[in-house]
Amino acid sequence: MIRTRFAPSPTGYLHIGGVRTALFSWAFARKNKGSFVLRIEDTDLERSTPESVKAILDGMHWVGLDYDEGPFYQTQRFDRYKEAIQQLLDSGHAYYCYMSREELDALREAQEARGEKPRYDRRWRPEAGKTLPPPPADVQPVVRFRTPLDGITGWDDAVKGRIEFANAELDDLIIARADGSPTYNFCVVIDDWDMNITHVIRGDDHVNNTPRQINILKALGAPLPAYGHLPMILNENGQKMSKRRDAVSVVDYADRGILPEALLNYLARLGWGHGDDEFFSMEQFVEWFTLEAVSPSASRFNHEKFLWLNAQHIKAADNARLAGLIAPRLAASGLDTANGPALEDVIALVKDRAQDLNVLADECHYFYQKLAAPQADIDKHLAGDALARMARFAGRLEALPEWNAESIHGLFKPFCADEGIKMGQLGMPLRVIVCGTTQTPSVDAVLALIGREEVLRRLRG
Ligand code: GLU
């Protein structure tokens, strides 16, 4: 039974890099009929406020990545971590270290002065034949893991291939602080073990933690999961995404009118591919997904492609659903849709024109309220006898026995012939007067939706 997890630390928002990690972890579980677990790594009590935990849960809900178990919270598992630390102390895989902060600082300074990499010198590590000083009474000890001194710790990374570290390069990391609280690497290990995680799929910023975690798992006698480390997402300039510079929070994408399925589709394509397929559903993604097909190197975010994909998903989306997303946007700009055409029908007509939901909302605007036409359009299209002509056309519209796009369309040819004008000389002024913009879909369909009464009011007003 395959079991994967997403284990975000609350930082105040759900990062899109995190969403990508969650997506691949989720897809791997779904593809293999396994389980996907959500675990909140909330041991940093300062950052893990209820709001930042909520931001993760809301973000997961918005993108639609459903989890089978959890959320589990590390802060509710301290007793279990304590017990496991004791297990390692008892088996001799961990030991108390009484080095004070001052001693550690002095050690680091001396090492740096000699041009060495700063590291703990294992002075409290028990060894056969080594006599340890008596524990000082005034220092609360930390607990350190007794990392093997030699040998290699490695794994076959499902994304990056074989990765190995010499144990001699790994220090005796602290697994419990002086106040008894467990440290990050330790909690992850116990959780992955207790939650029977078979595949740890996470960002490659954790590659350096993995040999440490493997050594702890071995010391505990726990089975080792498989690991797959996903490369980072860079911004368009090839830089690490940052909150200051880039849209990194899922909320930013929601605000920008991105559909969650478009975000997931795009994130899936970042560093993973299935032939030339660009536009696909999550069902297809799950069917096609393998960790082996994930690129081991970082990929860049491409906004143009991203918006193109969003446009494709808007086109494919159900109109009633889109109406639900657009209505609050129109209401926020003070538009009342109650007395106009059905929003779903408007959306069906204009949705091909929008790359995001905010633009889609803008495209719906003039169906409910005429836009203020740009002066250049007025000068260009309403000069000369154009206004008088529009009044004559209004008369024909008024006399139509039936009000629909076809019957309106049927007026165009004869009217242009009677007036001795080209279709553009009718269509453009009509758009400017009725809509306030020249950028509309087929004008007969637009007029049909706006409705006879309102069209005449606008033409004559
Ligand atoms: N909590 C870690 C993070 O947010 C992830 C730990 C893991 O996946 O092992 O980066």
Short mmCIF file of C-alpha atoms and ligand atoms in Angstrom, two decimals:
data_model
loop_
_atom_site.label_atom_id
_atom_site.label_comp_id
_atom_site.label_asym_id
_atom_site.label_seq_id
_atom_site.Cartn_x
_atom_site.Cartn_y
_atom_site.Cartn_z
CA MET A 1 0.00 0.00 0.00
CA ILE A 2 1.58 3.24 -1.19
CA ARG A 3 1.40 6.10 1.31
CA THR A 4 2.65 9.60 0.63
CA ARG A 5 2.38 12.82 2.56
CA PHE A 6 2.55 16.58 2.25
CA ALA A 7 4.13 18.12 5.31
CA PRO A 8 4.08 21.91 5.12
CA SER A 9 5.33 24.15 7.88
CA PRO A 10 2.88 27.00 8.41
CA THR A 11 4.47 30.24 7.25
CA GLY A 12 1.37 32.37 6.76
CA TYR A 13 0.48 31.22 3.27
CA LEU A 14 0.53 28.16 1.03
CA HIS A 15 3.47 28.56 -1.35
CA ILE A 16 2.98 27.41 -4.94
CA GLY A 17 6.21 25.41 -4.67
CA GLY A 18 4.45 23.61 -1.83
CA VAL A 19 1.39 23.08 -4.00
CA ARG A 20 3.58 21.49 -6.66
CA THR A 21 5.13 19.18 -4.05
CA ALA A 22 1.67 18.33 -2.75
CA LEU A 23 0.42 17.74 -6.29
CA PHE A 24 3.14 15.23 -7.18
CA SER A 25 2.80 13.48 -3.84
CA TRP A 26 -0.97 13.35 -4.27
CA ALA A 27 -0.74 12.14 -7.88
CA PHE A 28 1.67 9.39 -6.93
CA ALA A 29 -0.68 8.16 -4.22
CA ARG A 30 -3.76 8.40 -6.46
CA LYS A 31 -2.04 6.67 -9.35
CA ASN A 32 -1.02 3.77 -7.13
CA LYS A 33 -4.38 3.57 -5.33
CA GLY A 34 -2.60 4.57 -2.17
CA SER A 35 -3.22 7.14 0.53
CA PHE A 36 -2.21 10.76 0.74
CA VAL A 37 -1.64 12.21 4.20
CA LEU A 38 -1.55 15.84 5.29
CA ARG A 39 0.72 16.69 8.17
CA ILE A 40 1.17 20.15 9.58
CA GLU A 41 4.72 20.66 10.83
CA ASP A 42 3.82 23.25 13.41
CA THR A 43 6.62 22.89 15.94
CA ASP A 44 7.81 26.44 15.29
CA LEU A 45 5.31 27.93 17.68
CA GLU A 46 5.98 31.51 16.68
CA ARG A 47 5.12 31.01 13.03
CA SER A 48 2.46 28.37 13.48
CA THR A 49 -0.45 30.61 14.34
CA PRO A 50 -4.00 29.40 13.80
CA GLU A 51 -4.21 31.79 10.83
CA SER A 52 -1.17 30.36 9.10
CA VAL A 53 -2.43 26.80 9.64
CA LYS A 54 -5.77 27.91 8.21
CA ALA A 55 -4.00 29.40 5.18
CA ILE A 56 -2.64 25.94 4.37
CA LEU A 57 -5.96 24.17 4.84
CA ASP A 58 -7.82 26.81 2.82
CA GLY A 59 -5.17 26.67 0.11
CA MET A 60 -5.41 22.88 -0.14
CA HIS A 61 -9.17 23.18 -0.32
CA TRP A 62 -8.99 25.83 -3.05
CA VAL A 63 -6.66 23.82 -5.29
CA GLY A 64 -8.75 20.73 -4.64
CA LEU A 65 -6.03 18.37 -3.49
CA ASP A 66 -7.97 16.04 -1.23
CA TYR A 67 -6.18 14.07 1.46
CA ASP A 68 -7.21 10.74 2.90
CA GLU A 69 -5.79 11.25 6.37
CA GLY A 70 -4.99 14.19 8.53
CA PRO A 71 -4.34 16.95 9.07
CA PHE A 72 -2.02 15.61 11.74
CA TYR A 73 -0.29 18.17 13.91
CA GLN A 74 3.22 17.69 15.24
CA THR A 75 2.42 19.79 18.29
CA GLN A 76 0.01 17.04 19.34
CA ARG A 77 2.71 14.39 19.18
CA PHE A 78 5.34 15.60 21.64
CA ASP A 79 4.83 12.63 23.98
CA ARG A 80 5.57 10.27 21.13
CA TYR A 81 8.76 12.15 20.17
CA LYS A 82 9.92 12.09 23.81
CA GLU A 83 9.39 8.36 23.95
CA ALA A 84 11.41 7.84 20.74
CA ILE A 85 14.22 10.05 22.03
CA GLN A 86 14.33 7.91 25.16
CA GLN A 87 14.46 4.80 22.97
CA LEU A 88 17.55 6.15 21.23
CA LEU A 89 19.17 7.18 24.53
CA ASP A 90 18.52 3.72 25.93
CA SER A 91 19.94 1.94 22.91
CA GLY A 92 23.05 4.12 22.88
CA HIS A 93 22.17 5.81 19.57
CA ALA A 94 21.82 9.18 21.26
CA TYR A 95 23.55 10.93 24.13
CA TYR A 96 23.35 14.01 26.31
CA CYS A 97 25.61 16.87 25.37
CA TYR A 98 26.29 19.48 28.06
CA MET A 99 28.16 21.97 25.96
CA SER A 100 27.11 25.51 26.79
CA ARG A 101 26.32 28.16 24.19
CA GLU A 102 29.60 29.92 25.07
CA GLU A 103 31.59 26.75 24.54
CA LEU A 104 29.92 26.14 21.22
CA ASP A 105 30.65 29.70 20.10
CA ALA A 106 34.27 29.40 21.18
CA LEU A 107 34.59 26.11 19.27
CA ARG A 108 33.13 27.65 16.14
CA GLU A 109 35.43 30.65 16.31
CA ALA A 110 38.50 28.47 16.75
CA GLN A 111 37.48 26.28 13.81
CA GLU A 112 36.82 29.25 11.59
CA ALA A 113 40.16 30.79 12.58
CA ARG A 114 41.82 27.58 11.37
CA GLY A 115 39.81 27.75 8.16
CA GLU A 116 37.79 24.66 9.06
CA LYS A 117 34.11 24.04 8.59
CA PRO A 118 32.39 24.71 11.93
CA ARG A 119 31.05 21.53 13.46
CA TYR A 120 30.45 19.88 16.78
CA ASP A 121 33.61 18.08 17.93
CA ARG A 122 31.76 15.15 19.53
CA ARG A 123 33.22 15.96 22.93
CA TRP A 124 30.27 14.46 24.83
CA ARG A 125 29.92 11.47 22.56
CA PRO A 126 30.50 8.33 24.56
CA GLU A 127 33.08 5.94 23.12
CA ALA A 128 34.65 2.80 24.44
CA GLY A 129 37.69 3.76 26.49
CA LYS A 130 36.82 7.50 26.51
CA THR A 131 36.25 9.19 29.85
CA LEU A 132 33.64 11.92 29.79
CA PRO A 133 33.84 14.87 32.19
CA PRO A 134 31.26 14.91 34.97
CA PRO A 135 28.06 16.59 33.74
CA PRO A 136 27.99 20.25 34.84
CA ALA A 137 25.14 20.88 37.24
CA ASP A 138 24.06 24.18 35.71
CA VAL A 139 23.68 23.14 32.06
CA GLN A 140 20.50 21.60 30.70
CA PRO A 141 21.79 19.09 28.15
CA VAL A 142 20.64 18.71 24.59
CA VAL A 143 20.30 15.23 23.11
CA ARG A 144 22.50 14.45 20.12
CA PHE A 145 22.20 11.63 17.66
CA ARG A 146 25.21 9.36 17.47
CA THR A 147 25.86 9.43 13.73
CA PRO A 148 28.00 6.56 12.45
CA LEU A 149 31.61 7.74 12.08
CA ASP A 150 32.29 6.03 8.83
CA GLY A 151 30.52 4.41 5.92
CA ILE A 152 28.19 5.90 3.37
CA THR A 153 24.54 6.78 3.65
CA GLY A 154 22.83 6.83 0.30
CA TRP A 155 19.57 6.18 -1.48
CA ASP A 156 18.23 5.79 -4.98
CA ASP A 157 16.30 8.97 -5.34
CA ALA A 158 13.20 8.44 -7.47
CA VAL A 159 13.81 11.79 -9.20
CA LYS A 160 17.52 12.47 -8.96
CA GLY A 161 19.04 8.99 -9.07
CA ARG A 162 21.70 7.76 -6.66
CA ILE A 163 22.68 10.23 -3.92
CA GLU A 164 25.34 9.43 -1.33
CA PHE A 165 26.85 11.16 1.66
CA ALA A 166 29.88 10.10 3.68
CA ASN A 167 28.79 9.70 7.30
CA ALA A 168 31.98 11.45 8.35
CA GLU A 169 30.52 14.60 6.81
CA LEU A 170 27.38 14.48 8.93
CA ASP A 171 27.58 15.83 12.44
CA ASP A 172 25.95 14.47 15.58
CA LEU A 173 22.80 16.49 15.14
CA ILE A 174 20.71 17.68 18.04
CA ILE A 175 17.45 15.76 18.26
CA ALA A 176 16.14 17.36 21.46
CA ARG A 177 16.83 20.90 22.63
CA ALA A 178 17.78 21.80 26.19
CA ASP A 179 14.11 22.40 27.00
CA GLY A 180 13.35 18.86 25.86
CA SER A 181 11.58 19.87 22.63
CA PRO A 182 12.36 17.67 19.64
CA THR A 183 13.99 19.16 16.55
CA TYR A 184 12.68 19.27 13.02
CA ASN A 185 14.61 16.35 11.49
CA PHE A 186 13.67 14.11 14.35
CA CYS A 187 9.93 14.82 14.22
CA VAL A 188 9.85 14.18 10.48
CA VAL A 189 11.47 10.79 10.96
CA ILE A 190 9.10 9.67 13.70
CA ASP A 191 6.09 10.90 11.77
CA ASP A 192 7.07 9.26 8.51
CA TRP A 193 7.63 6.05 10.40
CA ASP A 194 4.43 6.15 12.48
CA MET A 195 2.34 7.21 9.50
CA ASN A 196 3.76 4.33 7.44
CA ILE A 197 4.90 6.67 4.69
CA THR A 198 6.30 4.57 1.85
CA HIS A 199 7.41 7.44 -0.42
CA VAL A 200 8.75 10.72 0.87
CA ILE A 201 8.23 13.16 -2.00
CA ARG A 202 9.41 16.64 -1.14
CA GLY A 203 11.41 19.64 -2.28
CA ASP A 204 15.09 19.18 -3.02
CA ASP A 205 15.95 21.72 -0.34
CA HIS A 206 15.63 18.67 1.93
CA VAL A 207 18.28 16.52 0.20
CA ASN A 208 20.80 17.36 2.93
CA ASN A 209 18.39 16.24 5.64
CA THR A 210 17.77 12.85 4.08
CA PRO A 211 21.00 11.05 5.12
CA ARG A 212 20.44 12.25 8.68
CA GLN A 213 16.88 11.03 8.64
CA ILE A 214 17.91 7.68 7.16
CA ASN A 215 20.50 7.18 9.91
CA ILE A 216 17.93 7.92 12.61
CA LEU A 217 15.41 5.54 11.03
CA LYS A 218 18.06 2.82 10.95
CA ALA A 219 18.94 3.43 14.60
CA LEU A 220 15.26 3.09 15.50
CA GLY A 221 14.98 -0.15 13.55
CA ALA A 222 12.35 1.45 11.32
CA PRO A 223 11.83 0.57 7.64
CA LEU A 224 13.20 3.10 5.16
CA PRO A 225 10.80 4.87 2.81
CA ALA A 226 11.72 5.63 -0.78
CA TYR A 227 12.68 9.26 -1.43
CA GLY A 228 12.00 11.53 -4.37
CA HIS A 229 13.29 15.10 -4.27
CA LEU A 230 11.58 17.61 -6.53
CA PRO A 231 13.55 20.47 -8.02
CA MET A 232 12.60 24.03 -7.29
CA ILE A 233 10.42 26.35 -9.32
CA LEU A 234 12.24 29.51 -10.38
CA ASN A 235 10.71 32.77 -11.51
CA GLU A 236 10.94 33.99 -15.10
CA ASN A 237 14.40 35.42 -14.46
CA GLY A 238 15.70 32.16 -13.13
CA GLN A 239 15.67 33.36 -9.51
CA LYS A 240 14.26 31.61 -6.50
CA MET A 241 10.63 32.67 -6.08
CA SER A 242 10.24 35.22 -3.34
CA LYS A 243 7.18 36.67 -1.69
CA ARG A 244 8.49 40.18 -2.27
CA ARG A 245 9.02 39.75 -6.02
CA ASP A 246 6.72 36.99 -7.20
CA ALA A 247 3.23 35.65 -6.75
CA VAL A 248 4.03 32.77 -4.42
CA SER A 249 0.89 32.32 -2.38
CA VAL A 250 -2.07 30.39 -3.82
CA VAL A 251 -4.27 33.29 -2.68
CA ASP A 252 -2.40 35.54 -5.14
CA TYR A 253 -3.44 33.19 -7.93
CA ALA A 254 -7.03 33.06 -6.78
CA ASP A 255 -7.08 36.87 -6.69
CA ARG A 256 -5.62 37.03 -10.17
CA GLY A 257 -8.50 35.01 -11.50
CA ILE A 258 -6.69 31.75 -12.04
CA LEU A 259 -8.73 28.55 -11.98
CA PRO A 260 -7.33 25.98 -9.57
CA GLU A 261 -7.28 23.29 -12.27
CA ALA A 262 -5.21 25.62 -14.48
CA LEU A 263 -2.71 26.19 -11.68
CA LEU A 264 -2.42 22.44 -11.08
CA ASN A 265 -2.13 21.73 -14.81
CA TYR A 266 0.63 24.31 -15.12
CA LEU A 267 2.47 23.13 -12.01
CA ALA A 268 2.25 19.56 -13.30
CA ARG A 269 3.92 20.64 -16.53
CA LEU A 270 6.71 22.42 -14.68
CA GLY A 271 9.46 19.86 -14.69
CA TRP A 272 7.29 16.95 -15.74
CA GLY A 273 5.87 16.06 -19.11
CA HIS A 274 3.85 13.57 -21.09
CA GLY A 275 4.89 14.01 -24.69
CA ASP A 276 3.66 17.34 -26.02
CA ASP A 277 0.53 17.40 -23.89
CA GLU A 278 0.02 20.85 -22.38
CA PHE A 279 -3.65 21.03 -21.53
CA PHE A 280 -4.95 18.15 -19.45
CA SER A 281 -7.18 17.26 -16.56
CA MET A 282 -6.07 15.96 -13.20
CA GLU A 283 -7.55 12.56 -14.13
CA GLN A 284 -5.21 12.41 -17.11
CA PHE A 285 -2.30 13.64 -15.02
CA VAL A 286 -2.83 10.92 -12.43
CA GLU A 287 -3.01 8.32 -15.17
CA TRP A 288 0.22 9.48 -16.81
CA PHE A 289 2.26 10.47 -13.77
CA THR A 290 5.52 8.76 -12.85
CA LEU A 291 8.26 10.09 -10.60
CA GLU A 292 10.86 8.94 -13.12
CA ALA A 293 9.53 11.42 -15.66
CA VAL A 294 10.12 14.37 -13.31
CA SER A 295 13.05 16.46 -14.44
CA PRO A 296 15.88 16.55 -11.90
CA SER A 297 16.68 20.19 -12.56
CA ALA A 298 14.83 23.38 -11.69
CA SER A 299 12.24 24.84 -14.05
CA ARG A 300 11.22 28.41 -14.75
CA PHE A 301 7.77 29.83 -14.43
CA ASN A 302 6.48 31.11 -17.77
CA HIS A 303 3.58 33.53 -17.32
CA GLU A 304 2.53 33.61 -20.93
CA LYS A 305 2.15 29.87 -21.09
CA PHE A 306 0.48 29.86 -17.71
CA LEU A 307 -2.17 32.38 -18.81
CA TRP A 308 -2.69 30.51 -22.05
CA LEU A 309 -3.46 27.40 -20.02
CA ASN A 310 -5.79 29.34 -17.76
CA ALA A 311 -7.66 30.54 -20.84
CA GLN A 312 -8.02 26.94 -22.03
CA HIS A 313 -9.43 25.91 -18.67
CA ILE A 314 -11.84 28.85 -18.64
CA LYS A 315 -13.09 27.76 -22.06
CA ALA A 316 -13.59 24.23 -20.82
CA ALA A 317 -15.21 25.21 -17.53
CA ASP A 318 -18.92 24.88 -16.88
CA ASN A 319 -20.72 28.21 -17.37
CA ALA A 320 -22.80 27.93 -14.23
CA ARG A 321 -19.63 27.39 -12.20
CA LEU A 322 -17.95 30.37 -13.89
CA ALA A 323 -21.03 32.48 -13.15
CA GLY A 324 -20.58 31.65 -9.48
CA LEU A 325 -16.99 32.92 -9.66
CA ILE A 326 -17.80 36.02 -11.70
CA ALA A 327 -20.89 37.23 -9.82
CA PRO A 328 -18.97 38.37 -6.72
CA ARG A 329 -16.45 40.16 -8.93
CA LEU A 330 -19.21 42.08 -10.71
CA ALA A 331 -20.91 42.85 -7.40
CA ALA A 332 -17.61 44.17 -6.07
CA SER A 333 -17.50 46.67 -8.93
CA GLY A 334 -21.02 47.77 -8.08
CA LEU A 335 -22.88 46.02 -10.88
CA ASP A 336 -26.32 44.59 -10.34
CA THR A 337 -26.86 41.58 -12.59
CA ALA A 338 -30.43 41.01 -11.42
CA ASN A 339 -32.04 43.16 -14.12
CA GLY A 340 -29.84 42.05 -16.99
CA PRO A 341 -29.31 38.88 -19.00
CA ALA A 342 -28.51 35.60 -17.26
CA LEU A 343 -24.83 35.71 -16.32
CA GLU A 344 -24.32 32.16 -17.58
CA ASP A 345 -25.47 33.19 -21.06
CA VAL A 346 -23.17 36.22 -21.07
CA ILE A 347 -20.26 34.05 -19.98
CA ALA A 348 -20.98 31.53 -22.71
CA LEU A 349 -20.69 34.34 -25.24
CA VAL A 350 -17.54 36.08 -23.96
CA LYS A 351 -15.49 33.39 -22.23
CA ASP A 352 -13.26 32.69 -25.22
CA ARG A 353 -11.90 36.20 -24.83
CA ALA A 354 -10.56 35.92 -21.28
CA GLN A 355 -7.24 34.71 -19.94
CA ASP A 356 -8.32 35.12 -16.35
CA LEU A 357 -11.51 35.51 -14.36
CA ASN A 358 -10.97 39.22 -13.72
CA VAL A 359 -10.80 39.87 -17.44
CA LEU A 360 -13.81 37.63 -17.87
CA ALA A 361 -15.69 39.77 -15.34
CA ASP A 362 -14.65 42.89 -17.28
CA GLU A 363 -15.94 41.31 -20.47
CA CYS A 364 -19.33 40.86 -18.82
CA HIS A 365 -19.56 44.44 -17.63
CA TYR A 366 -21.34 46.15 -20.54
CA PHE A 367 -24.12 43.59 -20.57
CA TYR A 368 -25.30 45.17 -17.34
CA GLN A 369 -24.08 48.72 -17.68
CA LYS A 370 -22.71 50.61 -20.64
CA LEU A 371 -19.02 51.41 -20.36
CA ALA A 372 -17.77 54.95 -20.83
CA ALA A 373 -16.48 54.85 -24.40
CA PRO A 374 -12.95 56.14 -25.00
CA GLN A 375 -12.99 59.54 -26.70
CA ALA A 376 -10.92 58.15 -29.58
CA ASP A 377 -13.65 55.59 -30.34
CA ILE A 378 -16.32 58.27 -30.17
CA ASP A 379 -14.37 60.51 -32.55
CA LYS A 380 -13.67 57.69 -34.91
CA HIS A 381 -17.02 55.91 -35.04
CA LEU A 382 -19.67 58.42 -34.05
CA ALA A 383 -18.65 61.36 -36.22
CA GLY A 384 -20.73 62.83 -39.06
CA ASP A 385 -24.14 61.31 -39.57
CA ALA A 386 -23.38 58.16 -37.57
CA LEU A 387 -25.68 59.16 -34.70
CA ALA A 388 -28.61 59.85 -36.98
CA ARG A 389 -27.98 56.55 -38.69
CA MET A 390 -28.03 54.79 -35.33
CA ALA A 391 -31.40 56.34 -34.60
CA ARG A 392 -32.68 54.96 -37.93
CA PHE A 393 -31.30 51.53 -37.02
CA ALA A 394 -32.98 51.74 -33.63
CA GLY A 395 -36.28 52.07 -35.45
CA ARG A 396 -35.65 48.82 -37.32
CA LEU A 397 -34.70 47.06 -34.09
CA GLU A 398 -37.86 48.29 -32.45
CA ALA A 399 -39.97 46.92 -35.28
CA LEU A 400 -38.45 43.42 -35.23
CA PRO A 401 -41.19 40.86 -34.67
CA GLU A 402 -38.80 38.53 -32.86
CA TRP A 403 -35.83 39.44 -30.69
CA ASN A 404 -32.91 37.08 -31.17
CA ALA A 405 -29.46 37.05 -32.75
CA GLU A 406 -30.65 35.67 -36.10
CA SER A 407 -33.42 38.18 -36.57
CA ILE A 408 -31.10 41.03 -35.57
CA HIS A 409 -28.52 39.69 -37.98
CA GLY A 410 -31.15 39.66 -40.70
CA LEU A 411 -31.39 43.47 -40.44
CA PHE A 412 -27.75 44.16 -41.19
CA LYS A 413 -27.50 43.55 -44.94
CA PRO A 414 -30.62 45.43 -46.03
CA PHE A 415 -29.87 48.32 -43.67
CA CYS A 416 -26.30 48.69 -44.97
CA ALA A 417 -27.58 48.52 -48.56
CA ASP A 418 -30.20 51.17 -47.86
CA GLU A 419 -27.62 53.42 -46.21
CA GLY A 420 -24.90 52.71 -48.76
CA ILE A 421 -22.40 51.72 -46.04
CA LYS A 422 -20.19 48.75 -45.22
CA MET A 423 -20.93 46.46 -42.31
CA GLY A 424 -18.12 48.01 -40.25
CA GLN A 425 -19.85 51.38 -40.48
CA LEU A 426 -22.83 49.86 -38.75
CA GLY A 427 -21.16 47.42 -36.35
CA MET A 428 -18.56 49.72 -34.86
CA PRO A 429 -20.84 52.68 -34.03
CA LEU A 430 -23.39 50.21 -32.66
CA ARG A 431 -20.78 48.73 -30.34
CA VAL A 432 -19.54 52.11 -29.19
CA ILE A 433 -23.02 53.42 -28.42
CA VAL A 434 -24.51 50.30 -26.89
CA CYS A 435 -21.46 48.79 -25.17
CA GLY A 436 -18.97 51.63 -24.85
CA THR A 437 -16.25 49.49 -26.40
CA THR A 438 -15.39 48.16 -29.84
CA GLN A 439 -14.04 44.95 -28.31
CA THR A 440 -17.06 42.68 -28.27
CA PRO A 441 -18.05 39.35 -29.76
CA SER A 442 -20.48 39.24 -32.66
CA VAL A 443 -22.69 42.32 -32.27
CA ASP A 444 -25.99 40.57 -33.09
CA ALA A 445 -25.43 38.10 -30.27
CA VAL A 446 -24.43 40.92 -27.91
CA LEU A 447 -27.54 42.97 -28.67
CA ALA A 448 -29.76 39.91 -28.37
CA LEU A 449 -28.47 39.27 -24.85
CA ILE A 450 -28.62 42.84 -23.64
CA GLY A 451 -32.29 42.87 -24.58
CA ARG A 452 -34.43 45.06 -26.77
CA GLU A 453 -35.55 47.58 -24.18
CA GLU A 454 -32.08 48.25 -22.86
CA VAL A 455 -30.52 48.39 -26.34
CA LEU A 456 -33.07 50.97 -27.46
CA ARG A 457 -32.57 52.94 -24.28
CA ARG A 458 -28.82 53.05 -24.88
CA LEU A 459 -29.17 53.84 -28.57
CA ARG A 460 -31.56 56.68 -27.89
CA GLY A 461 -30.14 57.86 -24.58
N1 GLU B 1 7.97 20.93 6.71
C1 GLU B 1 8.90 20.90 5.65
C2 GLU B 1 8.72 22.13 4.77
O1 GLU B 1 7.74 22.79 4.85
C3 GLU B 1 8.79 19.67 4.77
C4 GLU B 1 9.34 18.46 5.43
C5 GLU B 1 9.32 17.25 4.57
O2 GLU B 1 8.63 17.22 3.55
O3 GLU B 1 10.01 16.30 4.94
O4 GLU B 1 9.58 22.43 3.99
#
